PDB file of C-alpha atoms in Angstrom:
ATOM      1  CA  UNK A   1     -14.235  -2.838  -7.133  1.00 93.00           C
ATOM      2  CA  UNK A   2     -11.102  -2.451  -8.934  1.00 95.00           C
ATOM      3  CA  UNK A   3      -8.177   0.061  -8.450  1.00 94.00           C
ATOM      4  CA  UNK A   4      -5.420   0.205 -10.254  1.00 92.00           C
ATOM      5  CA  UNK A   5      -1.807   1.836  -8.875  1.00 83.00           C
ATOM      6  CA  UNK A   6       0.614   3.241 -11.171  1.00 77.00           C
ATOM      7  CA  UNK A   7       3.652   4.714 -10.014  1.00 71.00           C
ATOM      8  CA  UNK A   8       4.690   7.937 -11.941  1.00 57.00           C
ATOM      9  CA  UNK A   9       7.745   7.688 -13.926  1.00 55.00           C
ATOM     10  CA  UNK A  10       9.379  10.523 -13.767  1.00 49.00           C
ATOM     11  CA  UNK A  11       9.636  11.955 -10.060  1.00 46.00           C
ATOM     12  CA  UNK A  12      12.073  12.704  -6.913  1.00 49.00           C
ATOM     13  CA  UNK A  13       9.636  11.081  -4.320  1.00 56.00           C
ATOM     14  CA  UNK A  14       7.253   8.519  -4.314  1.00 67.00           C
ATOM     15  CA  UNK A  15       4.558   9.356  -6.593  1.00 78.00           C
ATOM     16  CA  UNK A  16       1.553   7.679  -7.661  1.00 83.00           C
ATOM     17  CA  UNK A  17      -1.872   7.680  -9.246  1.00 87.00           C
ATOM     18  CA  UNK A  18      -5.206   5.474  -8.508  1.00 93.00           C
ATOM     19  CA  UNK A  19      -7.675   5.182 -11.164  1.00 93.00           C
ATOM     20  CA  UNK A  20     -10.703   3.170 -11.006  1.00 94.00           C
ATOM     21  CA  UNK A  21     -11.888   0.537 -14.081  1.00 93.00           C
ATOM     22  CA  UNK A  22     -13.171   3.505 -16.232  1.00 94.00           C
ATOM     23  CA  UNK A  23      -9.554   5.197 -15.878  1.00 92.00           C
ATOM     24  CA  UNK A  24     -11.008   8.287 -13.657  1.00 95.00           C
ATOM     25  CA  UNK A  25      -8.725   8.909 -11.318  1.00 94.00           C
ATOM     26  CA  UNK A  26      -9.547   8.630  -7.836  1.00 96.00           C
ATOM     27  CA  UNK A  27      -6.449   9.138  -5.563  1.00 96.00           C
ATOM     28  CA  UNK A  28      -3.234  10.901  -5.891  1.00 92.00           C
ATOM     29  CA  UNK A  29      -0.223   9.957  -3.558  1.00 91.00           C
ATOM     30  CA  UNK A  30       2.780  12.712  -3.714  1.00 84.00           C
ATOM     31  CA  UNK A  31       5.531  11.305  -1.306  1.00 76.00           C
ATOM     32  CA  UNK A  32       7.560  13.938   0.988  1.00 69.00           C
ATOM     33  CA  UNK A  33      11.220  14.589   1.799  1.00 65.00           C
ATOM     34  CA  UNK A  34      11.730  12.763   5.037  1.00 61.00           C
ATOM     35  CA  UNK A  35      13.613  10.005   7.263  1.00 63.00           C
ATOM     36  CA  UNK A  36      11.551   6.731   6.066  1.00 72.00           C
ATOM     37  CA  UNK A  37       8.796   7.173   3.596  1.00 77.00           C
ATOM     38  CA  UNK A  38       5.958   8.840   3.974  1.00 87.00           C
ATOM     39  CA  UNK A  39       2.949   9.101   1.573  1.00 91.00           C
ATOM     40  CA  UNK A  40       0.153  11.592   1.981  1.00 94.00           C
ATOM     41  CA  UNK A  41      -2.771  10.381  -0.011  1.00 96.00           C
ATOM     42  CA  UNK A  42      -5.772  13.158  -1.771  1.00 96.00           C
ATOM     43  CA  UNK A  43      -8.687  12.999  -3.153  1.00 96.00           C
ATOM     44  CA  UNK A  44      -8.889  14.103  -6.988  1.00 94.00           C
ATOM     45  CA  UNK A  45     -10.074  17.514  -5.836  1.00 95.00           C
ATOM     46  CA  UNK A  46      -7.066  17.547  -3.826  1.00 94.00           C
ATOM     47  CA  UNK A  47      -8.792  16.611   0.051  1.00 97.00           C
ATOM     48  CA  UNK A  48      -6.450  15.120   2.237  1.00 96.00           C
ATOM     49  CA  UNK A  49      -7.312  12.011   3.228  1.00 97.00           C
ATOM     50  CA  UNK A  50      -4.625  10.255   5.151  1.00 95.00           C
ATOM     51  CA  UNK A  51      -0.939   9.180   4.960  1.00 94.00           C
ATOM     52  CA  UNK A  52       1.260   6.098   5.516  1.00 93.00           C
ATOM     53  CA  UNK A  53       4.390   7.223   7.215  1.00 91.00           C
ATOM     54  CA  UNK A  54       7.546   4.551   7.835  1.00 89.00           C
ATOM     55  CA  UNK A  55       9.003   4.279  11.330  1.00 82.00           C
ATOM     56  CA  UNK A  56      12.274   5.060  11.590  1.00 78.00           C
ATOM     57  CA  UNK A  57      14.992   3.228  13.466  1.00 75.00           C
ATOM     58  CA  UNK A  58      13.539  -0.230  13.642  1.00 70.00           C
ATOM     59  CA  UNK A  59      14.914  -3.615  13.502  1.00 76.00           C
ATOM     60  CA  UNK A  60      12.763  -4.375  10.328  1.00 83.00           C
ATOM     61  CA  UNK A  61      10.227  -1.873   8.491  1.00 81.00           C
ATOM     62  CA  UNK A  62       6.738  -0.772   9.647  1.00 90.00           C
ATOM     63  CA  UNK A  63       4.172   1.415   8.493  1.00 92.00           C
ATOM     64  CA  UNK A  64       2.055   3.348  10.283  1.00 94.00           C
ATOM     65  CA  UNK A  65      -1.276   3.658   8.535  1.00 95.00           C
ATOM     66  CA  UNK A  66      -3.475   7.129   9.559  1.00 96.00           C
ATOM     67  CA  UNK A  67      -6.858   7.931   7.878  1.00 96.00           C
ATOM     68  CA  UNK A  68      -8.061  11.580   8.516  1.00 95.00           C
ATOM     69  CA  UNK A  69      -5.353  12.421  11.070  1.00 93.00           C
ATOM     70  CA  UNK A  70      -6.640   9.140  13.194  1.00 95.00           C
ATOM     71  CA  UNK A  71      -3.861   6.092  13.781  1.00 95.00           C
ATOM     72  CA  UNK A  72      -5.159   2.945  12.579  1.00 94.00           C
ATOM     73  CA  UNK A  73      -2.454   0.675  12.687  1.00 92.00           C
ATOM     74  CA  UNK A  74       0.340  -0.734  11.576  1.00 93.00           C
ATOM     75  CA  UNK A  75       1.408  -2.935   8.584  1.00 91.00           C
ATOM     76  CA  UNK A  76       5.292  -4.167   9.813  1.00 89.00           C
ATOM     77  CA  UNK A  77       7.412  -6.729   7.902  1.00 83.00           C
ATOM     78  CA  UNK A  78       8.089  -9.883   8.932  1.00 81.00           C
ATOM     79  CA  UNK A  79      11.645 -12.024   9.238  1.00 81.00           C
ATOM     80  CA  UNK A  80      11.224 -14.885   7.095  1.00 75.00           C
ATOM     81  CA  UNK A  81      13.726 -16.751   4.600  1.00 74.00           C
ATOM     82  CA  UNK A  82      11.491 -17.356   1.399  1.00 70.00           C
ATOM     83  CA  UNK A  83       8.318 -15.605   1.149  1.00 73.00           C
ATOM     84  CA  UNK A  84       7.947 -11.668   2.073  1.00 71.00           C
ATOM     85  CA  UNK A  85       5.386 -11.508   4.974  1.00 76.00           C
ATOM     86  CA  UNK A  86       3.820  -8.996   6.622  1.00 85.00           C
ATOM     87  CA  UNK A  87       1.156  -8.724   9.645  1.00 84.00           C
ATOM     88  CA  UNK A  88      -1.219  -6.121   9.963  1.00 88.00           C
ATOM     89  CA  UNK A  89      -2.320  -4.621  13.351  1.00 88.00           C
ATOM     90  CA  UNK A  90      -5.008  -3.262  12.117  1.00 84.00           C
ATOM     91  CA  UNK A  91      -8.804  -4.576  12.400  1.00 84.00           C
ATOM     92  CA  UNK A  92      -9.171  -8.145  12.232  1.00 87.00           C
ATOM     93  CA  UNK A  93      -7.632  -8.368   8.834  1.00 91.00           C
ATOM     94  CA  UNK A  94      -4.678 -10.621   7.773  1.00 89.00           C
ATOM     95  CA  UNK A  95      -1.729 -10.553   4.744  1.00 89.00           C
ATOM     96  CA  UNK A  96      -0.206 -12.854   2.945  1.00 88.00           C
ATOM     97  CA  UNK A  97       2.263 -13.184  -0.143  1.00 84.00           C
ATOM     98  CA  UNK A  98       3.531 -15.808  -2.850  1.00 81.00           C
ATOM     99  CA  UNK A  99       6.997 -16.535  -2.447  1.00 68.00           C
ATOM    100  CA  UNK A 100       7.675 -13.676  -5.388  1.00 69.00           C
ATOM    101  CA  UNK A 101       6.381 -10.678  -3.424  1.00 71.00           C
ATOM    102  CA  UNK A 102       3.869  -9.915  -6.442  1.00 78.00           C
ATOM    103  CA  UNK A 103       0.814 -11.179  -5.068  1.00 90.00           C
ATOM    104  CA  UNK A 104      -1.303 -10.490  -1.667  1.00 91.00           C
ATOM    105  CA  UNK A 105      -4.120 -11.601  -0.603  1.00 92.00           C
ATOM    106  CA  UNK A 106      -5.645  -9.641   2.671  1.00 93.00           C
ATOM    107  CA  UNK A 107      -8.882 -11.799   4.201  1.00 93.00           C
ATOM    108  CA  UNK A 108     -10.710 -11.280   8.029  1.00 92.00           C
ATOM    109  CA  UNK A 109     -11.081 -13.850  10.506  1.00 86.00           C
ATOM    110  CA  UNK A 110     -14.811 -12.305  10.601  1.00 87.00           C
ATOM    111  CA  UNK A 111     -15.673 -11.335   7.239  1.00 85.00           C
ATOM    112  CA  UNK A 112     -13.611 -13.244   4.352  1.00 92.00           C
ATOM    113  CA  UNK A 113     -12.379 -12.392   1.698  1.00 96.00           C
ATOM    114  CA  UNK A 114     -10.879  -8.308   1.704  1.00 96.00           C
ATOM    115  CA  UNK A 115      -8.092  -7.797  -1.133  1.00 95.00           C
ATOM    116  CA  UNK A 116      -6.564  -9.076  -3.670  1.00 95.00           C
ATOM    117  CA  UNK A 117      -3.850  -7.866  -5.152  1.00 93.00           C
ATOM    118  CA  UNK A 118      -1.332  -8.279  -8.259  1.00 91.00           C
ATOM    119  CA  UNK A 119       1.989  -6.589  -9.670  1.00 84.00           C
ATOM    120  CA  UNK A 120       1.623  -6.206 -13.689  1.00 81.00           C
ATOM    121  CA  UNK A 121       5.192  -7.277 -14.934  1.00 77.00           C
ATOM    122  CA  UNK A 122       7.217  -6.043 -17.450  1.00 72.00           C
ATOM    123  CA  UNK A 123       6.202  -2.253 -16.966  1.00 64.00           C
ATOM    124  CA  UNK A 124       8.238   0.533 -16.694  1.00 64.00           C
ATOM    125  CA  UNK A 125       6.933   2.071 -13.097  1.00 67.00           C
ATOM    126  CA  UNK A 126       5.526  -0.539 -10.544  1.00 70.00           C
ATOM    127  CA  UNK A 127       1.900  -0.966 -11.380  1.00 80.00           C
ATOM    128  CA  UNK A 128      -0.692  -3.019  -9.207  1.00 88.00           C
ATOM    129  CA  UNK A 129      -4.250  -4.055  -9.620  1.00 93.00           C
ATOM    130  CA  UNK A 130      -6.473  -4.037  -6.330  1.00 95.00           C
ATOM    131  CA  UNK A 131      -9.416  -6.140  -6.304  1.00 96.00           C
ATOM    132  CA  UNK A 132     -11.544  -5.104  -3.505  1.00 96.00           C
ATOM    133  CA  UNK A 133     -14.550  -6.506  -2.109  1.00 96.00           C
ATOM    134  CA  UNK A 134     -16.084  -3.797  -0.030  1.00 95.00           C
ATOM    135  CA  UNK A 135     -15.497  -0.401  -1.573  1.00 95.00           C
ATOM    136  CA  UNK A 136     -15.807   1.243   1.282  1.00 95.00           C
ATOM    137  CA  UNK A 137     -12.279  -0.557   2.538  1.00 94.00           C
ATOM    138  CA  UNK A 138     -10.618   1.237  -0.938  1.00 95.00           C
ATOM    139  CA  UNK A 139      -8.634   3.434   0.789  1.00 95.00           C
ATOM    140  CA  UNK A 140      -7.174   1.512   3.912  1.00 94.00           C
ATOM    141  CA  UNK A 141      -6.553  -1.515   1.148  1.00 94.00           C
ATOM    142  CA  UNK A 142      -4.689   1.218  -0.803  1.00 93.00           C
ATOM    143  CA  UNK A 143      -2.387   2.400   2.058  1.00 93.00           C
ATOM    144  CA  UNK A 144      -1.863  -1.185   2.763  1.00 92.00           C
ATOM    145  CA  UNK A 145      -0.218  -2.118  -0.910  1.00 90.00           C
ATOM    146  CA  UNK A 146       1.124   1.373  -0.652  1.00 89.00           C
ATOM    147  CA  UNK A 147       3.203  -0.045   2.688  1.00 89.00           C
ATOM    148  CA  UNK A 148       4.379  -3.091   0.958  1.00 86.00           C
ATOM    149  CA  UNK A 149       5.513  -1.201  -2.235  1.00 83.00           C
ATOM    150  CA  UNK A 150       7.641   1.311  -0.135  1.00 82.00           C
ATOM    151  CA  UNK A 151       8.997  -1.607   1.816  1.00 80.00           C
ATOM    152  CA  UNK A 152      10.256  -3.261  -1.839  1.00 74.00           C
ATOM    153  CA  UNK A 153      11.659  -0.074  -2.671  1.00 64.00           C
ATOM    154  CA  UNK A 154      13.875   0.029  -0.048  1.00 53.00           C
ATOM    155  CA  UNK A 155      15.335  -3.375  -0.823  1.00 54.00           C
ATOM    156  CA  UNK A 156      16.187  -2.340  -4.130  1.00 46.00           C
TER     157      UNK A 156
END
């Protein structure tokens, strides 16, 4: 399954749109005023399905990743000097970058092969493509590139 993530041009908060391969579009992300970033996600017919919300005051950034009001984990960045890294507390699942920060790749110690994901360059709003394996992981892969987008806002 593919998604792809499109960040809307023109708005005050974080702001995106999910379409699938066809171009349907089948999640909406409308960011809210607040300390740190946080990103309520809907379904097209406007169900809320979960959030990523930022924690404030920490050394370096973390996510905290909640799917129908339940905590699932946490997607915090990593100190390192060349590539961006992350670690996910969250299943058995596992992150990890290309010295760019463009490309991720999220795999499970039990089950393979999870994510992949790519920035398009050269666009005018940051725009990934998800390649999922299981489409029933969609949305937690979502909220996961979601994290590491917010985080590379920050930095610029």
């Amino acid at each position: 399954m593919k998604l792809y993530f499109k960040q809307r041009l023109f708005s005050w908060f974080d702001s995106y749109d999910i379409y699938d391969e066809e171009g349907n579009t089948v999640y909406t992300v409308k960011g809210e005023f607040s300390l740190g970033h946080k990103l309520p996600i809907y379904a097209p017919n406007g169900e809320y399905l979960g959030r990523i919300q930022e924690r404030i005051l920490t050394l370096l950034p973390k996510f905290e990743i909640y799917i129908h009001g339940r905590y699932m984990g946490e997607i915090k960045k990593e100190f390192s000097l060349f590539t961006p890294r992350f670690t996910l507390d969250c299943r058995d699942w596992e992150i990890e970058g290309d010295i760019f920060g463009w490309d991720y790749t999220v795999t499970s110690r039990n089950h393979g092969h999870i994510m992949s994901v790519s920035k398009e360059l050269f666009r005018l709003t940051d725009t990934y493509v998800l390649d999922i394996a299981d489409p029933e992981n969609a949305l937690l892969c979502l909220m996961i590139v979601l994290a590491i987008d917010a985080e590379a806002c920050s930095n610029d």
